């Protein structure tokens, strides 16, 4: 090849086709068939068995050979000829506008591509006709031109297969322009020469900028009549020649088109997330209003450096899953909340936030409701029996679901079942280390695994202060990891042994460095009363600063609080005396005039205890009093560290034990993490009191890493994995053992094979569990149409997983409900209460038989009949109370369950928790726990019955009972108690002050509330009003959705 001629590879078939014009049509069909097959033609074999070598490709350099059947660049029946004729007609026009409607389409020879060339000519004419319009109009025409080309492409797929590669690339670029029209419209306004306007459009499709192209380019001029102007034909010819000269490999046209389409689809898939994200403001993609609300509601004016770094991580921009870990009080939750707001506002997707405890859920609902009202999204509470399953599908607003671990699992199940899991854009899990916490950890693992398996678009964010085996969690969640040791307030760790305080120092030889001796004079009597020098430690801090003392047991909390009060200076009682008196008055009002004698003695000194023995109302008020500074010292159990955030200047650990077990590292970290209040203290202190015998254990505790998170699916005789596999079949996520196994391979258990029984694989365990489910009547096999064996859930299995009933109790529950139908007594709630008393509360119950007999004697004859029906005769209770031997065979479990039912029955008779606790000699906290558990289990039994037609009678009955158990107050207080953070005592205050409905509360002025309601802080008043507004909005939205659904015209009506 000489003189820079264009060389083109031409296949052997092409040469033969040109040699035999009569066979051209057949040759094209043959070539197309080979292309669509997706594989090259087989080489011919010679008789000797050798493969015939393929001939070398022939290089050609003439226009005629280059364009084959298309004759030449400028033949009479070519595209260029059509364009040239149009251009000439335009130049001869007096007014410069070409009448496209009068374009003689019939004068041209039949186009090669089935009308595509003619359409191209029309489009070129359209562009020429608008040469003198404004730039905006020109851009619109360019877009219309590309759209016309796209429509022509869609209507002539067969013709496309025969187009040259340059035109295929042109069509591909046209589609890109159509997909992003704004890129074509938002061009800087300039004055273009007609030919250069065309050249800009014609430059779009070409992939190769050759040197010749650059040389051919001429600067734009302002005159259309410039003598040395290049014709449109010259432009096209030059560009087509440049493309032909470009060094590209020979590709079948149809294959090239398919590859172009595939490449485009991959590009779209990669950009889907970023494309759907709408940056609506300067604050991490959020509007400035969010920043203003953070200042208004939280007092946060600036983020920490680590928070900024985390929010701008590349992994978050790419919507990868993320795990991040920082010390307690480091500001983890704020990062999660900003990500939640971005998902709700920018991506317009629903969000699920999973928190470990009901109290934290209620606190978070109250805290975020204000943001929801201001920014236009809904906040829905899913804790205990609250929250609708499945949730209402909103069309106008997005929802933030804040749920406990158990309710979060039910929510995810309902999303999968209704085909709405893709609506869930983000799932945030607080305290991710809960994955390793027994049966609750197993439920959390099930939830996350289902999300990973069923939704490829849902992002998962996990956070925790204590993580060790992060690698396992990353592999399970397919997540990136971010960590920092940042803490807004420095934490200094100390241990105390005898009267010496030593600082935790990893550089020291024994791990501890002596710091100081306690400076407090102890008498011999005081030394016996307070051998651990607690009084000395707390008086160094209180009453000026706050202090938390963690104790091993509930009783120890009360004893320590009283002991400290006895030896405090009397001047402590004078500080905030009125406020303390008000706290006592409120607590007494909560308990109908009764007040715990310990609290009555300690609160005047600014001290109180905090543990699960208190009612929810009592704990709430004590927490508020501590947060507001009225109380300066709380003696508490480890549950406070895992609950609401109550920081302190100094944290004291009374002993390295929780109950009778030695403390775990995670528990230790959570407790000492409460030391140091951001924005108030410059440093926080933790002091662990230890005995000489525990020195080595304490050293190991302080320096050991946090406990690893291990899967709990195999805990308690495979309890977790059985529930998981049952729900997989029920939700139709899997239909046979192989599909079940594929799911199991993405669980945390599969990442930790060391947990499997010896000499058993995950496949073996999966098959064993499926067999157990079949043997227990929860699953059955069904032969499919292709002869294979599929798994199907039974009616009992369906009811069990829908009701989230423990598999260990499903048979028992079914039998009890069935037996209840034989003689259900509805003259009182007792019989229904027995059926909804949780089975897992029975082992914790040890009846006092004298109290049992007394309460039984006070029942009406009809109610006593309930005891006989369930299997507890009067003679049995009488003999147990009198200490006589019992010969009759009575199940002690049934008797204990009835005893708990009697306590619930007393509560529903509008007796206070205090009264019931005294009657049954059970702590009021235990009564509160029983009530909450019964409400939750009643909701489960309701869903269980909804799946079994024979239990239809229970549906209406249990709906009302569940509501009564959830609130356990007079009917008029229920609307107020539906508001997050409003418990019975507060509801009574509001009702008595005239706020009798949800609408009254939603339209209240927080400033007026503060003045009207005693002991209500301004921040809490704002939260109550925001929560009420949110709840009212949510109810209104739900009703509106129902109305629109009823009025919607069915799609099958013509």
XYZ file of C-alpha atoms in Angstrom, residues 828-834 836-837 863 900-913 916 919-920 927 931 934-935 938 957 960-971 974:
46
model
C -64.164 -12.026 81.303
C -60.705 -11.653 79.744
C -59.177 -14.461 81.837
C -59.483 -17.276 79.299
C -58.050 -15.157 76.454
C -55.303 -13.906 78.752
C -54.299 -17.470 79.530
C -51.805 -15.149 75.259
C -49.546 -15.508 78.301
C -63.676 -17.406 85.980
C -49.271 -15.185 85.457
C -52.639 -14.890 83.728
C -54.236 -13.945 87.046
C -51.678 -11.122 87.411
C -52.504 -9.840 83.921
C -56.213 -10.137 84.709
C -55.742 -7.949 87.775
C -53.954 -5.332 85.632
C -56.777 -5.202 83.095
C -59.217 -4.510 85.902
C -57.483 -1.117 86.029
C -55.409 -1.930 89.056
C -52.055 -0.129 89.071
C -48.805 -1.995 88.614
C -50.632 -5.937 91.405
C -50.836 -8.634 95.614
C -48.624 -11.189 93.896
C -45.027 -7.043 86.331
C -47.325 -6.935 80.568
C -47.978 -10.488 76.884
C -48.845 -7.616 74.523
C -50.825 -11.530 71.859
C -61.126 -10.947 70.075
C -58.977 -5.734 70.998
C -57.055 -7.645 73.677
C -53.698 -6.734 72.118
C -54.604 -3.073 72.248
C -55.678 -3.337 75.898
C -52.436 -5.085 76.870
C -50.271 -2.621 74.935
C -51.509 0.389 76.896
C -53.304 -1.091 79.910
C -54.999 2.205 80.726
C -58.439 3.707 80.441
C -59.653 3.982 76.862
C -54.869 5.393 74.601
